[in-house]
């Protein structure tokens, strides 16, 4: 299995199809030629992601998704098949789903794809990077979620 799901926070499980999320995650990994690798997805609440965002990015607020790549840094050669971690706030995703009139499953899958691309080194700080990342997000959505 290429996607390991940790969580979700209490109360989120009935509204989130974890089996479908695992399938979508595995399909996204296959679409970037990483089917044999592993990605950890942690589904948390706003308080947990806020603490991580403050600790790792210096931003004391909740966010929707954080990514922690093991493909770079001093210990990357010891990572084995583990690519890294993606952390998603189910509370924030639920608000986004309501605002966009989309299902929670679709919003969480979109955030998973976004986080996976960050783990793989994609960024959206510059306009050209943002366009390329959005195009790759659309490609992965079509392969893994459509």
JSON list of C-alpha atoms in Angstrom, two decimals, residues 30-118:
[
{"chain": "A", "resi": 30, "resn": "UNK", "atom": "CA", "xyz": [1.07, 5.95, -9.57]},
{"chain": "A", "resi": 31, "resn": "UNK", "atom": "CA", "xyz": [0.44, 8.98, -11.81]},
{"chain": "A", "resi": 32, "resn": "UNK", "atom": "CA", "xyz": [3.76, 10.48, -10.67]},
{"chain": "A", "resi": 33, "resn": "UNK", "atom": "CA", "xyz": [5.59, 7.16, -11.04]},
{"chain": "A", "resi": 34, "resn": "UNK", "atom": "CA", "xyz": [5.79, 6.63, -7.27]},
{"chain": "A", "resi": 35, "resn": "UNK", "atom": "CA", "xyz": [3.44, 3.64, -6.93]},
{"chain": "A", "resi": 36, "resn": "UNK", "atom": "CA", "xyz": [6.04, 1.65, -5.00]},
{"chain": "A", "resi": 37, "resn": "UNK", "atom": "CA", "xyz": [6.77, 4.50, -2.60]},
{"chain": "A", "resi": 38, "resn": "UNK", "atom": "CA", "xyz": [4.87, 5.40, 0.55]},
{"chain": "A", "resi": 39, "resn": "UNK", "atom": "CA", "xyz": [3.23, 8.63, 1.66]},
{"chain": "A", "resi": 40, "resn": "UNK", "atom": "CA", "xyz": [1.77, 9.23, 5.11]},
{"chain": "A", "resi": 41, "resn": "UNK", "atom": "CA", "xyz": [-1.45, 11.25, 5.24]},
{"chain": "A", "resi": 42, "resn": "UNK", "atom": "CA", "xyz": [-2.46, 12.61, 8.64]},
{"chain": "A", "resi": 43, "resn": "UNK", "atom": "CA", "xyz": [-6.02, 13.87, 8.98]},
{"chain": "A", "resi": 44, "resn": "UNK", "atom": "CA", "xyz": [-6.18, 16.31, 11.88]},
{"chain": "A", "resi": 45, "resn": "UNK", "atom": "CA", "xyz": [-8.27, 19.13, 13.32]},
{"chain": "A", "resi": 46, "resn": "UNK", "atom": "CA", "xyz": [-7.57, 22.87, 13.15]},
{"chain": "A", "resi": 47, "resn": "UNK", "atom": "CA", "xyz": [-5.83, 22.93, 16.54]},
{"chain": "A", "resi": 48, "resn": "UNK", "atom": "CA", "xyz": [-3.30, 20.29, 15.49]},
{"chain": "A", "resi": 49, "resn": "UNK", "atom": "CA", "xyz": [-2.50, 21.85, 12.12]},
{"chain": "A", "resi": 50, "resn": "UNK", "atom": "CA", "xyz": [-2.26, 25.29, 13.72]},
{"chain": "A", "resi": 51, "resn": "UNK", "atom": "CA", "xyz": [0.37, 23.97, 16.14]},
{"chain": "A", "resi": 52, "resn": "UNK", "atom": "CA", "xyz": [2.34, 22.42, 13.26]},
{"chain": "A", "resi": 53, "resn": "UNK", "atom": "CA", "xyz": [2.04, 25.57, 11.15]},
{"chain": "A", "resi": 54, "resn": "UNK", "atom": "CA", "xyz": [3.30, 27.69, 14.05]},
{"chain": "A", "resi": 55, "resn": "UNK", "atom": "CA", "xyz": [6.15, 25.32, 14.85]},
{"chain": "A", "resi": 56, "resn": "UNK", "atom": "CA", "xyz": [7.42, 24.66, 11.32]},
{"chain": "A", "resi": 57, "resn": "UNK", "atom": "CA", "xyz": [6.42, 27.77, 9.38]},
{"chain": "A", "resi": 58, "resn": "UNK", "atom": "CA", "xyz": [6.15, 30.44, 12.09]},
{"chain": "A", "resi": 59, "resn": "UNK", "atom": "CA", "xyz": [2.50, 31.09, 11.18]},
{"chain": "A", "resi": 60, "resn": "UNK", "atom": "CA", "xyz": [0.20, 30.86, 14.20]},
{"chain": "A", "resi": 61, "resn": "UNK", "atom": "CA", "xyz": [-2.98, 29.99, 12.35]},
{"chain": "A", "resi": 62, "resn": "UNK", "atom": "CA", "xyz": [-4.75, 26.96, 10.98]},
{"chain": "A", "resi": 63, "resn": "UNK", "atom": "CA", "xyz": [-4.19, 26.09, 7.34]},
{"chain": "A", "resi": 64, "resn": "UNK", "atom": "CA", "xyz": [-5.65, 23.46, 5.04]},
{"chain": "A", "resi": 65, "resn": "UNK", "atom": "CA", "xyz": [-2.58, 21.36, 4.18]},
{"chain": "A", "resi": 66, "resn": "UNK", "atom": "CA", "xyz": [1.06, 21.05, 5.21]},
{"chain": "A", "resi": 67, "resn": "UNK", "atom": "CA", "xyz": [3.71, 18.90, 3.56]},
{"chain": "A", "resi": 68, "resn": "UNK", "atom": "CA", "xyz": [6.91, 17.48, 4.96]},
{"chain": "A", "resi": 69, "resn": "UNK", "atom": "CA", "xyz": [9.20, 16.00, 2.32]},
{"chain": "A", "resi": 70, "resn": "UNK", "atom": "CA", "xyz": [11.87, 13.40, 3.01]},
{"chain": "A", "resi": 71, "resn": "UNK", "atom": "CA", "xyz": [13.30, 13.78, -0.49]},
{"chain": "A", "resi": 72, "resn": "UNK", "atom": "CA", "xyz": [15.60, 16.55, 0.66]},
{"chain": "A", "resi": 73, "resn": "UNK", "atom": "CA", "xyz": [17.63, 17.27, 3.74]},
{"chain": "A", "resi": 74, "resn": "UNK", "atom": "CA", "xyz": [20.53, 15.62, 5.47]},
{"chain": "A", "resi": 75, "resn": "UNK", "atom": "CA", "xyz": [18.82, 12.27, 6.13]},
{"chain": "A", "resi": 76, "resn": "UNK", "atom": "CA", "xyz": [17.18, 11.72, 2.73]},
{"chain": "A", "resi": 77, "resn": "UNK", "atom": "CA", "xyz": [19.36, 8.68, 1.98]},
{"chain": "A", "resi": 78, "resn": "UNK", "atom": "CA", "xyz": [17.82, 6.88, 4.99]},
{"chain": "A", "resi": 79, "resn": "UNK", "atom": "CA", "xyz": [14.18, 7.43, 4.03]},
{"chain": "A", "resi": 80, "resn": "UNK", "atom": "CA", "xyz": [13.71, 4.10, 2.27]},
{"chain": "A", "resi": 81, "resn": "UNK", "atom": "CA", "xyz": [10.47, 4.19, 0.24]},
{"chain": "A", "resi": 82, "resn": "UNK", "atom": "CA", "xyz": [8.89, 6.89, 2.43]},
{"chain": "A", "resi": 83, "resn": "UNK", "atom": "CA", "xyz": [8.39, 10.15, 0.49]},
{"chain": "A", "resi": 84, "resn": "UNK", "atom": "CA", "xyz": [7.17, 12.19, 3.44]},
{"chain": "A", "resi": 85, "resn": "UNK", "atom": "CA", "xyz": [4.03, 13.35, 5.19]},
{"chain": "A", "resi": 86, "resn": "UNK", "atom": "CA", "xyz": [0.99, 15.34, 4.18]},
{"chain": "A", "resi": 87, "resn": "UNK", "atom": "CA", "xyz": [-1.17, 16.78, 6.96]},
{"chain": "A", "resi": 88, "resn": "UNK", "atom": "CA", "xyz": [-4.71, 17.95, 6.20]},
{"chain": "A", "resi": 89, "resn": "UNK", "atom": "CA", "xyz": [-7.10, 19.76, 8.53]},
{"chain": "A", "resi": 90, "resn": "UNK", "atom": "CA", "xyz": [-10.46, 18.09, 8.06]},
{"chain": "A", "resi": 91, "resn": "UNK", "atom": "CA", "xyz": [-12.15, 21.06, 9.77]},
{"chain": "A", "resi": 92, "resn": "UNK", "atom": "CA", "xyz": [-10.71, 23.51, 7.26]},
{"chain": "A", "resi": 93, "resn": "UNK", "atom": "CA", "xyz": [-11.45, 21.12, 4.39]},
{"chain": "A", "resi": 94, "resn": "UNK", "atom": "CA", "xyz": [-15.06, 20.87, 5.56]},
{"chain": "A", "resi": 95, "resn": "UNK", "atom": "CA", "xyz": [-15.41, 24.66, 5.49]},
{"chain": "A", "resi": 96, "resn": "UNK", "atom": "CA", "xyz": [-13.87, 24.77, 2.01]},
{"chain": "A", "resi": 97, "resn": "UNK", "atom": "CA", "xyz": [-16.22, 22.03, 0.82]},
{"chain": "A", "resi": 98, "resn": "UNK", "atom": "CA", "xyz": [-19.27, 23.94, 2.07]},
{"chain": "A", "resi": 99, "resn": "UNK", "atom": "CA", "xyz": [-18.08, 27.21, 0.50]},
{"chain": "A", "resi": 100, "resn": "UNK", "atom": "CA", "xyz": [-17.35, 25.55, -2.86]},
{"chain": "A", "resi": 101, "resn": "UNK", "atom": "CA", "xyz": [-20.44, 23.29, -2.69]},
{"chain": "A", "resi": 102, "resn": "UNK", "atom": "CA", "xyz": [-18.23, 20.23, -3.17]},
{"chain": "A", "resi": 103, "resn": "UNK", "atom": "CA", "xyz": [-18.01, 17.01, -1.25]},
{"chain": "A", "resi": 104, "resn": "UNK", "atom": "CA", "xyz": [-15.61, 16.70, 1.65]},
{"chain": "A", "resi": 105, "resn": "UNK", "atom": "CA", "xyz": [-14.09, 13.66, -0.10]},
{"chain": "A", "resi": 106, "resn": "UNK", "atom": "CA", "xyz": [-13.26, 15.74, -3.18]},
{"chain": "A", "resi": 107, "resn": "UNK", "atom": "CA", "xyz": [-11.77, 18.62, -1.21]},
{"chain": "A", "resi": 108, "resn": "UNK", "atom": "CA", "xyz": [-9.59, 16.30, 0.87]},
{"chain": "A", "resi": 109, "resn": "UNK", "atom": "CA", "xyz": [-8.44, 14.51, -2.30]},
{"chain": "A", "resi": 110, "resn": "UNK", "atom": "CA", "xyz": [-7.56, 17.88, -3.88]},
{"chain": "A", "resi": 111, "resn": "UNK", "atom": "CA", "xyz": [-5.55, 18.83, -0.80]},
{"chain": "A", "resi": 112, "resn": "UNK", "atom": "CA", "xyz": [-3.83, 15.44, -0.85]},
{"chain": "A", "resi": 113, "resn": "UNK", "atom": "CA", "xyz": [-2.75, 16.01, -4.46]},
{"chain": "A", "resi": 114, "resn": "UNK", "atom": "CA", "xyz": [-1.55, 19.51, -3.60]},
{"chain": "A", "resi": 115, "resn": "UNK", "atom": "CA", "xyz": [0.41, 18.22, -0.62]},
{"chain": "A", "resi": 116, "resn": "UNK", "atom": "CA", "xyz": [1.90, 15.35, -2.62]},
{"chain": "A", "resi": 117, "resn": "UNK", "atom": "CA", "xyz": [3.18, 17.79, -5.23]},
{"chain": "A", "resi": 118, "resn": "UNK", "atom": "CA", "xyz": [4.84, 19.84, -2.49]}
]
